[in-house]
Every structure is written in C-alpha cells, then in structure tokens.
XYZ file of C-alpha atoms in Angstrom:
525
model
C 16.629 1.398 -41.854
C 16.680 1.294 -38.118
C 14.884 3.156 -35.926
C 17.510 5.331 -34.844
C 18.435 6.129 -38.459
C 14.541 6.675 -38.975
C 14.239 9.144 -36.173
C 17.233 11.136 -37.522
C 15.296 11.101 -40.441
C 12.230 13.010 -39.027
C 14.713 15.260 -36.890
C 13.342 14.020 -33.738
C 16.629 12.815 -32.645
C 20.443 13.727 -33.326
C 23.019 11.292 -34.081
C 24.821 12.221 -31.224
C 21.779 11.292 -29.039
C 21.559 7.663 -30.728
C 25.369 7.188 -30.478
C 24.848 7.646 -26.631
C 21.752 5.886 -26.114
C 23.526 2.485 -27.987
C 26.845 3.042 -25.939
C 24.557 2.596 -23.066
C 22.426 -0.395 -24.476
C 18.938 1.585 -23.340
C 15.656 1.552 -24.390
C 16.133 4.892 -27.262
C 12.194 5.996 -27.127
C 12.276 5.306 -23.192
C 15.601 7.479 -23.446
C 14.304 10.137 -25.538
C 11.263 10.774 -23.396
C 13.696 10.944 -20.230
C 16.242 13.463 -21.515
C 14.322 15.450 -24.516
C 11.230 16.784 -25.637
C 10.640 14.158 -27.883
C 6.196 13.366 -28.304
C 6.080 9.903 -27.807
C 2.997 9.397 -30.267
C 4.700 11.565 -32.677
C 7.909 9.322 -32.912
C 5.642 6.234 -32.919
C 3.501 7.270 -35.286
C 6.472 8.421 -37.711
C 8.079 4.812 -37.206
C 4.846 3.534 -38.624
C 4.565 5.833 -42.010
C 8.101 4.921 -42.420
C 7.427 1.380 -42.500
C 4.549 1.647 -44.291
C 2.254 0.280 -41.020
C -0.417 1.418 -39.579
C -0.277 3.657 -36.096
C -3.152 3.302 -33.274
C -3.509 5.478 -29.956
C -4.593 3.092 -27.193
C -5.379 5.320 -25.287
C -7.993 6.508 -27.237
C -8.615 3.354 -29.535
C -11.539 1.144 -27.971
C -10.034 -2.322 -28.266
C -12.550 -5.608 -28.754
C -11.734 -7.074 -25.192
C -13.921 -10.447 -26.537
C -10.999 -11.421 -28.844
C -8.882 -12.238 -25.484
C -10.950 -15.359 -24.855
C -9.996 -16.636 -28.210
C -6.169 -15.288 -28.707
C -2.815 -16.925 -27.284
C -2.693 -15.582 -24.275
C 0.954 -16.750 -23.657
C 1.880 -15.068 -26.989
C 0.239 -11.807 -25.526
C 2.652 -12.057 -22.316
C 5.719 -13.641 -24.313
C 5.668 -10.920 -27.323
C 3.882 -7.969 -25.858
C 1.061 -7.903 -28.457
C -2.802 -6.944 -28.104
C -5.387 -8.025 -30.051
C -7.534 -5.064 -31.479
C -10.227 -5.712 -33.636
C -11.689 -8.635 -35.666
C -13.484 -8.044 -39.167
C -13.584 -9.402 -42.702
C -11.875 -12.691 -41.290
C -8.524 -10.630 -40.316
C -7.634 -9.183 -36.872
C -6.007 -6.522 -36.099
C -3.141 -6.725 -33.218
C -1.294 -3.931 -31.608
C 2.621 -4.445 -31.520
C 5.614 -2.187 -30.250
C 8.113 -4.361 -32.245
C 7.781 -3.653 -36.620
C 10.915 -6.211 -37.061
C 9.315 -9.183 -35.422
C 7.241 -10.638 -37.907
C 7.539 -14.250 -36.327
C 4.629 -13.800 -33.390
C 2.458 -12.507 -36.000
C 2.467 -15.698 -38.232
C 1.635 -17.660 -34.747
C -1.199 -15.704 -34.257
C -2.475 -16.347 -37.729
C -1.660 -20.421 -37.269
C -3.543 -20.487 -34.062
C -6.453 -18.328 -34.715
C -6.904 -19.227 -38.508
C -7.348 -15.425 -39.700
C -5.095 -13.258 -41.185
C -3.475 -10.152 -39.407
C -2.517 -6.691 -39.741
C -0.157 -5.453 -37.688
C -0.436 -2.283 -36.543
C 2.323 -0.079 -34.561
C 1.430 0.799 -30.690
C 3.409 2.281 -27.709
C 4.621 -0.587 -25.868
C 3.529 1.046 -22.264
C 0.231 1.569 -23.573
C 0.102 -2.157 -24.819
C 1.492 -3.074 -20.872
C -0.895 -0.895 -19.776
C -3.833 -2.773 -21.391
C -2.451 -6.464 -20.495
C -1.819 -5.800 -17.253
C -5.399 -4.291 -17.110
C -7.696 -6.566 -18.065
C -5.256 -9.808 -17.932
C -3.319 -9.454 -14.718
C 0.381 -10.576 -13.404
C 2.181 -11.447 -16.506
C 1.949 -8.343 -18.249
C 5.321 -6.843 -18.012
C 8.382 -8.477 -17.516
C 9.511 -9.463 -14.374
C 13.527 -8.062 -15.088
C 11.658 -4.673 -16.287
C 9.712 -4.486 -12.388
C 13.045 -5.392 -11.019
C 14.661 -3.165 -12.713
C 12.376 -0.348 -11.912
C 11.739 -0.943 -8.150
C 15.344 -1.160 -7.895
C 15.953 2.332 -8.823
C 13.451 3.594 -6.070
C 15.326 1.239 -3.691
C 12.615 -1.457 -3.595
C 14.724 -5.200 -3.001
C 13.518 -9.065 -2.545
C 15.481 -10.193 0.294
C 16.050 -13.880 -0.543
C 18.077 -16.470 1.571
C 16.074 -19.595 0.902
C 17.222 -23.087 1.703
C 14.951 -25.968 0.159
C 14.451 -29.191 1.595
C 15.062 -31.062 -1.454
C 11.932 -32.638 -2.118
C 9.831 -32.325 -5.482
C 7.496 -29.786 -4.443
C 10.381 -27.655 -2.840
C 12.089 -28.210 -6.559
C 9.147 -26.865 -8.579
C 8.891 -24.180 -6.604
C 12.352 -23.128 -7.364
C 11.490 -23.304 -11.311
C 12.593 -19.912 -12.887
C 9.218 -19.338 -14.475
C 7.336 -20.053 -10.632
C 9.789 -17.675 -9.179
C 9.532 -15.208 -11.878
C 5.649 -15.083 -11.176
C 5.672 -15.003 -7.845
C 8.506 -12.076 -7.667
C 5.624 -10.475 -10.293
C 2.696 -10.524 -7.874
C 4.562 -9.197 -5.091
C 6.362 -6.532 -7.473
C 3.116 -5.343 -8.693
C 1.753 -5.135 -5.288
C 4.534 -2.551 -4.120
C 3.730 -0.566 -7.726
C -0.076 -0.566 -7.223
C 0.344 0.670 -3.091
C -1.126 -2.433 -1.819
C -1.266 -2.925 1.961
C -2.754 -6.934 1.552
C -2.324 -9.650 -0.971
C -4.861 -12.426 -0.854
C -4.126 -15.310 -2.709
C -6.981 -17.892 -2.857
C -7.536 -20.914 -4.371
C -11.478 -21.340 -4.945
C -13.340 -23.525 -7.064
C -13.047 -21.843 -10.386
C -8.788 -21.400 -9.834
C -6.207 -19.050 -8.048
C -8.110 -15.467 -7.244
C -5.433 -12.814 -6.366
C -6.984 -9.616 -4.599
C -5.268 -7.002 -3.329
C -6.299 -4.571 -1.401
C -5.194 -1.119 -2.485
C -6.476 2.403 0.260
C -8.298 -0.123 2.002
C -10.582 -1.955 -0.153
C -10.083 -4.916 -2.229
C -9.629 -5.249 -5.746
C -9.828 -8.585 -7.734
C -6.485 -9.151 -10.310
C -7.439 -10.524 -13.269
C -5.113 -13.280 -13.470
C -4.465 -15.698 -16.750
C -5.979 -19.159 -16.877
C -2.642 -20.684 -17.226
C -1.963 -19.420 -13.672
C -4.226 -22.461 -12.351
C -1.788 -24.941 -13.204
C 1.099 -23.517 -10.754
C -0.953 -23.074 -7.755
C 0.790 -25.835 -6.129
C 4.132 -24.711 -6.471
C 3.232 -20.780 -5.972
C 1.570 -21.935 -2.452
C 5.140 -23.415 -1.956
C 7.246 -20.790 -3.497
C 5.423 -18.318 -1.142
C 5.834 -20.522 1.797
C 9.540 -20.824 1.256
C 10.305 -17.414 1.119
C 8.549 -17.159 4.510
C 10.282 -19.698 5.943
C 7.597 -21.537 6.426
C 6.680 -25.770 6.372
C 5.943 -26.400 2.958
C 4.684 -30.054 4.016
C 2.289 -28.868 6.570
C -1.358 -28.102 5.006
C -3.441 -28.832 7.908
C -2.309 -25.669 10.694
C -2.368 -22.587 9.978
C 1.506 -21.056 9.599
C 2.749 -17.382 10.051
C 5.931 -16.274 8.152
C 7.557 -13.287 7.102
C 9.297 -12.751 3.553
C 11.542 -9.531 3.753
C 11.095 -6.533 1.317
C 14.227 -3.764 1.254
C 12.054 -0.513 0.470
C 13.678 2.920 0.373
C 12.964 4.911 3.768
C 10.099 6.759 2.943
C 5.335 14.155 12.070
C 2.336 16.601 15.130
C 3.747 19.888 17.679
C 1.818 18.472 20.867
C 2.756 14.524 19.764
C 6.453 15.694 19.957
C 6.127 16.916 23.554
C 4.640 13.674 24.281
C 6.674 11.564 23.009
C 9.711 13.430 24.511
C 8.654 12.480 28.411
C 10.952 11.062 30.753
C 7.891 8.244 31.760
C 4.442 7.775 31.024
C 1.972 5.829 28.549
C 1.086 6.821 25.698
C -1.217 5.165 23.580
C -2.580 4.942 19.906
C -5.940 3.549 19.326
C -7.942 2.423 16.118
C -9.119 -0.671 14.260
C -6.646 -3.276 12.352
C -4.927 -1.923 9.488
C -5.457 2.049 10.493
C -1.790 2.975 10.809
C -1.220 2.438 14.640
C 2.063 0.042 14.574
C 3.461 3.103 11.825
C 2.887 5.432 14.027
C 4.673 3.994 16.673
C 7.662 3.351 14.874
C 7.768 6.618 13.655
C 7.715 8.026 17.385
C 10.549 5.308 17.746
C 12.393 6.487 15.396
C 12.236 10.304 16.147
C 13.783 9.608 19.751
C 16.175 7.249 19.119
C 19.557 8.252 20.256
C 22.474 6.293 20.751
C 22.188 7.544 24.424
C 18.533 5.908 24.402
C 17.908 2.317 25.304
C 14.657 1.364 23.350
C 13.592 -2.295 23.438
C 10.022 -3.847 21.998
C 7.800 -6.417 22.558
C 5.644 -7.135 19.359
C 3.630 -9.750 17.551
C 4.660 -9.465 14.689
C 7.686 -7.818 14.512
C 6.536 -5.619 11.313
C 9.281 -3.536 10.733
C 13.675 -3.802 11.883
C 14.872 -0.770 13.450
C 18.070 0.139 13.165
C 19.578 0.710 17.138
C 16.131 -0.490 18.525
C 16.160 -4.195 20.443
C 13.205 -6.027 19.151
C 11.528 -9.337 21.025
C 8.771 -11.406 18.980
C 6.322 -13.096 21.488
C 5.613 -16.564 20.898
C 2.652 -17.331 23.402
C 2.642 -21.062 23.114
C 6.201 -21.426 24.847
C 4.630 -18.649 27.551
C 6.306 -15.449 26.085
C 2.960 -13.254 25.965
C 3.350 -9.553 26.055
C 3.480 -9.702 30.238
C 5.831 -11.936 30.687
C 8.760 -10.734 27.933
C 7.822 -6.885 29.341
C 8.391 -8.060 32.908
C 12.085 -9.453 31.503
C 12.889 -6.388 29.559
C 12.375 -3.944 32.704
C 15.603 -5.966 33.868
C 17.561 -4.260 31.315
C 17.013 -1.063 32.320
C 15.564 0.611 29.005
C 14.494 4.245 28.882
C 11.821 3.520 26.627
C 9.806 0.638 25.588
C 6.746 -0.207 23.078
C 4.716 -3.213 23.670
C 2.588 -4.150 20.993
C -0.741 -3.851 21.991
C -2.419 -4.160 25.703
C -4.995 -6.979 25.568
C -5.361 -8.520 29.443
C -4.705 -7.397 32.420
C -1.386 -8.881 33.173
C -0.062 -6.327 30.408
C -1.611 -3.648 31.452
C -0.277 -3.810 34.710
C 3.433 -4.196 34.101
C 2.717 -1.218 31.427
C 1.376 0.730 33.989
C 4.489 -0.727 36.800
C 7.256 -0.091 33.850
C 6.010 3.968 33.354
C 5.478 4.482 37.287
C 9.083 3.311 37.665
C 10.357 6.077 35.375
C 9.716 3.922 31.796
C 8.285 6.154 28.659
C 5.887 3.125 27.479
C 4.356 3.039 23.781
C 1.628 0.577 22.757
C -1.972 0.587 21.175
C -5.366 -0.331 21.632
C -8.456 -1.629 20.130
C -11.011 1.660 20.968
C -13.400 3.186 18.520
C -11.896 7.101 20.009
C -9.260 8.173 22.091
C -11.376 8.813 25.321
C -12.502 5.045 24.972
C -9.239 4.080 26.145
C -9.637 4.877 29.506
C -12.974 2.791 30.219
C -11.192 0.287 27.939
C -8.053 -0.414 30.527
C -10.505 -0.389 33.686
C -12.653 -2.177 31.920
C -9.403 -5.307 31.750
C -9.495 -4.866 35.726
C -6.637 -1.760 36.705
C -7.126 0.240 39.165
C -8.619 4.109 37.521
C -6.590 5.548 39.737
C -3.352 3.800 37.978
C -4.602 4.749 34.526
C -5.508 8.312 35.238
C -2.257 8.697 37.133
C 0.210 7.014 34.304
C -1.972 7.412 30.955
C -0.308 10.778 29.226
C -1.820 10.863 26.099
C -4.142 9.349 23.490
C -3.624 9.333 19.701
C -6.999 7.852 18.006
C -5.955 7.203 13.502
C -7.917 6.269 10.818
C -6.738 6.579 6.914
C -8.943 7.678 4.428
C -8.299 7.992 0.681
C -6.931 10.275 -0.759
C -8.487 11.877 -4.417
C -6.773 11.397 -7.052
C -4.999 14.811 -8.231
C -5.705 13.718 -11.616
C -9.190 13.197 -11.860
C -11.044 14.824 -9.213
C -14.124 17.127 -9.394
C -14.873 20.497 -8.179
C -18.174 21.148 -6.927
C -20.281 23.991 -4.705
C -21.816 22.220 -1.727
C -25.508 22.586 -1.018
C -26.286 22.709 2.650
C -28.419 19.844 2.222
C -25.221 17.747 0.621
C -23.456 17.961 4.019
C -22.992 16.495 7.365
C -24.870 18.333 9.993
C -21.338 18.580 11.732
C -19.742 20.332 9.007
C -17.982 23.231 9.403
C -19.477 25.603 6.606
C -18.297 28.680 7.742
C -14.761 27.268 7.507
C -15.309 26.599 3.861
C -15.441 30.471 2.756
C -16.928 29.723 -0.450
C -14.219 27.686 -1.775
C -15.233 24.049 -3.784
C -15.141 20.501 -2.327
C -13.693 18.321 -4.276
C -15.680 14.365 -4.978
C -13.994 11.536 -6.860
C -14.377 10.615 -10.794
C -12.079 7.830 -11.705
C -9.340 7.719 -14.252
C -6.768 5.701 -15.608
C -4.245 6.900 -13.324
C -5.918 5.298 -10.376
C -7.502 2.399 -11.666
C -10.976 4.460 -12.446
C -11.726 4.431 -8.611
C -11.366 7.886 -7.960
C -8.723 7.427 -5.234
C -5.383 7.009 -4.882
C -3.524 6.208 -1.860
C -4.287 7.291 1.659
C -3.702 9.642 4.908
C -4.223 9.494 8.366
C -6.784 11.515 10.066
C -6.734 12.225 13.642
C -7.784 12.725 17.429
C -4.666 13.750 20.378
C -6.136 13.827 23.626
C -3.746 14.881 26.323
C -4.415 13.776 30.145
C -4.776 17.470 31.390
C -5.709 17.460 35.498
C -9.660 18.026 34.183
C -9.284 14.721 32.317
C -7.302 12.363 34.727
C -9.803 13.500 37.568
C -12.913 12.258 35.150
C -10.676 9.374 34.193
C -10.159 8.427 38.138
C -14.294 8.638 38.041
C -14.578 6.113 35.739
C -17.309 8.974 34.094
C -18.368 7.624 30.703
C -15.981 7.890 27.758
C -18.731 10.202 25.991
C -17.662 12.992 29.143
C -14.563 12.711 28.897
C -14.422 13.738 25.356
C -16.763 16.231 25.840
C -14.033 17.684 28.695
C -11.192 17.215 26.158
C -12.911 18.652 23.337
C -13.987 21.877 25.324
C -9.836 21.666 25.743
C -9.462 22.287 22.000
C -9.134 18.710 20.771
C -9.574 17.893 17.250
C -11.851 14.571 16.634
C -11.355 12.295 14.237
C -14.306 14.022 12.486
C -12.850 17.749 12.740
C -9.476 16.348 11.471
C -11.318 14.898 8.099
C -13.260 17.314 7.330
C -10.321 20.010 7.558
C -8.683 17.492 4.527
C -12.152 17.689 2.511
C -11.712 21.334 2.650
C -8.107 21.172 1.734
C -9.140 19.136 -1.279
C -7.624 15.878 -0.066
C -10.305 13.894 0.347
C -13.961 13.454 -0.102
C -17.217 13.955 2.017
C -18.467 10.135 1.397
C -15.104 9.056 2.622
C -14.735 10.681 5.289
C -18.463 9.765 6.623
C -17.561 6.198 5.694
C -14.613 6.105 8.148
C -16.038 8.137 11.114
C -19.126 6.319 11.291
C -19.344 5.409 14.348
C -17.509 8.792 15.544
C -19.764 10.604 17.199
C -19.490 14.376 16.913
C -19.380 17.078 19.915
C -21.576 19.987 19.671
C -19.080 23.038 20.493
C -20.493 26.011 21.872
C-alpha cells in the first residue's frame, strides 16, 4: 500500500487531495502541511504502525552524535539517513524513506552491525545533518528550488580557459557544492563567507549578525579544495592560475528587492553633503543606496564613484575606481562633475584630494552622498579638517550626519522576559521610560542556531548642521562639544536609539553595550 492509499486509510487525507498532489508530481506530506491541517508527526507516525516500523521524534529524541565518526557519511548525504543509537551490536538509523531498503543493507556491510530502521520526518533528519555535519545536508536542486521561489538566483556566465584545473572545477558534483555553500549562506542571513584552508582541511565560517560561526563541514570536503578555490574564482571572474597576489572579484546573486522624517528632508536638498559614518560592515553603503533609491527620478541624473561597486541600480550611472591606472575617488569625481549630475555618491572620503572636490561638487549646486570612518556623527567634522580642508568649507557645505551600527536582534522565539534591577543597568538608561514593563535577554533555540539572536537592525545618531553647530564646526571646538550642542538640539545618540529597541523588546542590554562601547553618553539636563 502506498502512502497515499495509507493516509486515506487514517482519514488524514482525501482521495481527491492525493489525485491532485500526483497530477502535480509534489512532495504529498510537504503538500499536506501547505494546504491542510494535516499534524505532520501524526501522519508520520501512522505511516510507521502501518508498516509495522518504528516512529522517533527528533526533535525530542537525543541522538548518539559519536556514531557519526564511524557511519558512511556519504550514505548520510546520498540517502538522507541518521544514525541514532548503537546497542546490543545493532544501530538504530532514522530514515524518511520505508521503501528503500537498499541504503540500509550498506550500512550494515560497512559498519558490520545489524539495523533497525526506524521512520523520521525527513526535515527533522536535514535538520540534524546539516547541524552537526555541514554543506551537504540537503540537496542542492531542493535550495534551488526554494530560494527560487523567494526570488533568490546564481547569475552564471562563466567562460573556462580550458585547462585541467578550470575542467574540475566545472565537475557537476564541485559545482553542486559550491552552489550549496553559497545557498546556505543566503538561508542562514550571512553577511561573510570565509573559506580557509588550514592545516587540518577546508574551515568554512560564516558570519551570521556579525559574529562568526564555524560550519561543520564533511571530511570528504578536503579532497576538492583545489577545485572549489577554482570554482569560486571562476565565478568571480577571477585568474585561476594566479596564487601569489591577492585578487578581488565579484560573483552576482539575483535576490528579491527586499526609511527616517528628518533623513527625508535631507536627502531631498538641492546641494550639500551629507554623510554616514560607522565602522566596516555597519550598514553605511545600504544606507546610501537606499537614499539613492528614494530620489531617483527619471528627471534626476545620479552618477557614483565606488570601490566596490556592491550593489546595480537600476537608472543610477555607476564608476568602479581602479587606483593603480590613477582612477582614485578624486580624480573619477572631478570627471563626473563634467556631466552635469544633480546628485552624486562617492564612496567614502579618505584624503584630501576627495574631500575637496566633494566639498567643490556641493558648493557648485551638487547634493553629494558618501561615508566616513568616525566612531559618532560629530567626529566627522574634526575628521575632514583633520585630512587638511578648510573648517570653514566643512561647516559651510556639511548638511547632515547619519552615525549606524546594527545590533542583533532577539529571537521572537526564544527570548526571556525579565524585571530589571537598577543595579542590572547602564547608568545611562532611561528607567523612567521603561514604566514597569520587562526587558527582554536572549536564551537560544533551535530556530536561531541556540545563539539567542537572529538577524539584525540598525541603530542610530542624525545630526543636522543647525547655525549653533556649523559655527562650533568653523571653531574646530572638540567633537565631544559639538555633540553636546546637537544633543541639547534633541538628537538621539547611538546609545538613546538602542536602548529605545531594548525597551521595545528588540534587542538586548549586553548587545547594545557591546556595540556602543566606545559611545560616550551625554548627560541631559
């Protein structure tokens, strides 16, 4: 009996259902689970009586995680099995498939003991491989598959050069793998993958709201480093022969598309700077683009200047700089003034030279975007006079500041309510904002990886260049001042801005202390 007929059976499903489900060729559980009220356990668990198996939970079973040094791992990633538990000189393995009986006598050849199958959900088997054995554990067509619905797509033009390492890395089982890594990557919100070859093999990290996170990654993996190097450098468009200089590529991703009051009236100047300030990797390029985005018109010349380019904008005229043939931001911002653009984004200000055709490009009725390495937003005044301009320039062109961070968000799953002792907080925390209400604090589940987190959002600082501040800006007074002045103006540090999410239950006290650091607070009277 199949398992439609078996389902029937237990009146968890209609005949009408299966008859529509095999016109289709889907998955029927997966389908079932979409469109009805069908208990996934329930259905897998009356498979199993009717068969006569065994039924386990893994999501509640503990599972021996020693047997994985000692089992097929290949036949764990080809057959979607787990081993469970070892006793009496049998093992138990976990399977989502009660008609294939073939795996199963593999295992028993390889690992000389008998086994007992028993019947599992095959997303909680994923679930577990994936876990604790890395890339590999779900099929590369099934991530395809999936990231195509939400409009995730590998752009691939490649042209090989012919030779044997260019060949391997074209082997379907290289390219499948190294489609995986980068498919898992977009599932598991990861900003950075690191892949390493060290003395013990390939390590694959990513690094997931910030911090990095090792992949468990199979041992078999070791013996396609080669040709994964390759296959990456490929799709980049990079040299595969050169291993002695350092390269920079770009492989192309197809995602689905995925705002601030006062940043709007910015933003919508005629001319002017505006700037947004804060370390590598907080968010600053985004923002941009997103300000990009929100004025372009097709009555609006925009052209930018960027190293990289990170993201293709539709109607937007984009120039990569390539130093070593002399185009540095200066030089390819002094040529795009020639075309008359209303508005233009260099990528970051880092000399002088810059600076001053930033500065030349808004006095001359340019809106100019671009960011800066400052720890605040009132550190970017002392930061440009600091390069050599004149503080009368910067105070006279600079018309706003936007300082970011991102912090982590809780998970909604797993996080913990808790009363707050004075003692627990921050001297700079707004209690009497908090009314009596909980702070939240992070736990850890399975939903995010039992980190207590999952994914991120921006805090942060908008300091506008009122007369008060562009006359302590032409002072050169210190950057502490000046955020006093804009503060006593209403502005919101990076501090305020974080802890207003704590209280809103989006993220934690320890977070946001880790990220502000070195933000010093203002004492408001």
């Amino acid at each position: 009996m199949d398992i439609g007929q078996i389902l029937i059976r237990r009146e968890l499903a209609t005949q009408a259902q299966i008859n529509q489900v095999q016109e289709k060729g889907l998955d029927l559980l997966d389908w079932l689970m979409q469109n009805t009220d069908i208990d996934r356990p329930a259905a897998i668990k009356a498979l199993a009586d009717e068969m006569g198996m065994g039924y386990i939970d893994l999501r509640e079973e503990k599972v021996d995680l020693g047997l994985l040094s000692s089992f097929p791992q290949k036949i764990i990633y080809r057959e979607a099995l787990f081993p469970v538990s070892r006793q009496n000189g049998s093992i138990t393995v976990a399977t989502s498939d009660p008609y294939n009986f073939y795996p199963l006598d593999e295992i028993s050849a390889a690992t000389g003991l008998a086994v007992v199958p028993v019947l599992a959900d095959r997303v909680e088997i994923a679930r577990l491989i994936k876990t604790h054995l890395g890339v590999g554990g779900e099929t590369i067509e099934g991530l395809i598959e999936q990231k195509a619905e939400e409009g995730v797509e590998l752009l691939e033009a490649i042209e090989t050069d012919g030779s044997e390492l260019s060949e391997m890395a074209q082997e379907a089982s290289v390219v499948r793998l190294v489609n995986e890594i980068l498919l898992e990557a977009i599932e598991t919100r990861t900003s950075d993958v690191h892949i390493e070859s060290q003395g013990s093999g390939l390590v694959i990290r990513y690094r997931i709201d910030g911090l990095l996170h090792a992949q468990p990654v199979p041992p078999e993996i070791n013996h396609f480093q080669a040709a994964i190097i390759s296959r990456l450098k490929i799709m980049a468009r990079l040299n595969i022969a050169e291993k002695r200089l350092p390269q920079d590529g770009r492989i192309k991703l197809k995602v689905k598309g995925r705002t601030y009051v006062t940043f709007r009236q910015l933003i919508d100047l005629p001319h002017g700077i505006i700037l947004v300030t804060g370390p590598t990797g907080s968010g600053k390029t985004t923002t941009l683009y997103s300000a990009l985005i929100e004025i372009n018109a097709p009555d609006t010349k925009i052209i930018t200047t960027e190293d990289p380019v990170e993201y293709q904008l539709e109607g937007i005229n984009q120039i990569q700089v390539h130093p070593k043939i002399g185009l540095t931001f200066g030089a390819s911002l002094r040529s795009i003034l020639r075309h008359d653009p209303d508005v233009v984004l260099v990528g970051e200000i880092r000399d002088l030279e810059t600076a001053e055709n930033a500065i030349q490009a808004s006095l001359t009725g340019h809106l100019v975007f671009s960011t800066l390495h400052t720890n605040d937003a009132s550190s970017a005044f002392n930061r440009m006079t600091d390069m050599g301009v004149e503080p009368f320039l910067v105070s006279s062109t600079v018309e706003g500041i936007m300082a970011q961070r991102l912090v982590r968000r809780l998970c909604p799953h797993c996080k913990i309510p808790y009363q707050p002792g004075k003692e627990d907080l921050p001297d700079d925390f707004p209690l009497d904002k908090l009314g009596g209400q909980p702070l939240y604090k992070s736990a850890g589940c399975r939903k995010c990886r039992e980190v207590g987190y999952a994914g991120r959002l921006g805090i942060y600082e908008l300091l506008v260049a009122s007369e008060r501040i562009r006359e302590l800006a032409h002072d050169r007074v210190s950057s502490w001042e000046i955020k006093k002045a804009a503060c006593e103006e209403g502005m919101s540090t990076l501090r305020d801005d974080g802890w207003m999410k704590v209280i809103a239950g989006k993220t934690s006290v320890d977070e946001v202390v880790r990220i502000t650091k070195s933000d010093r607070g203002v004492t408001r009277k």
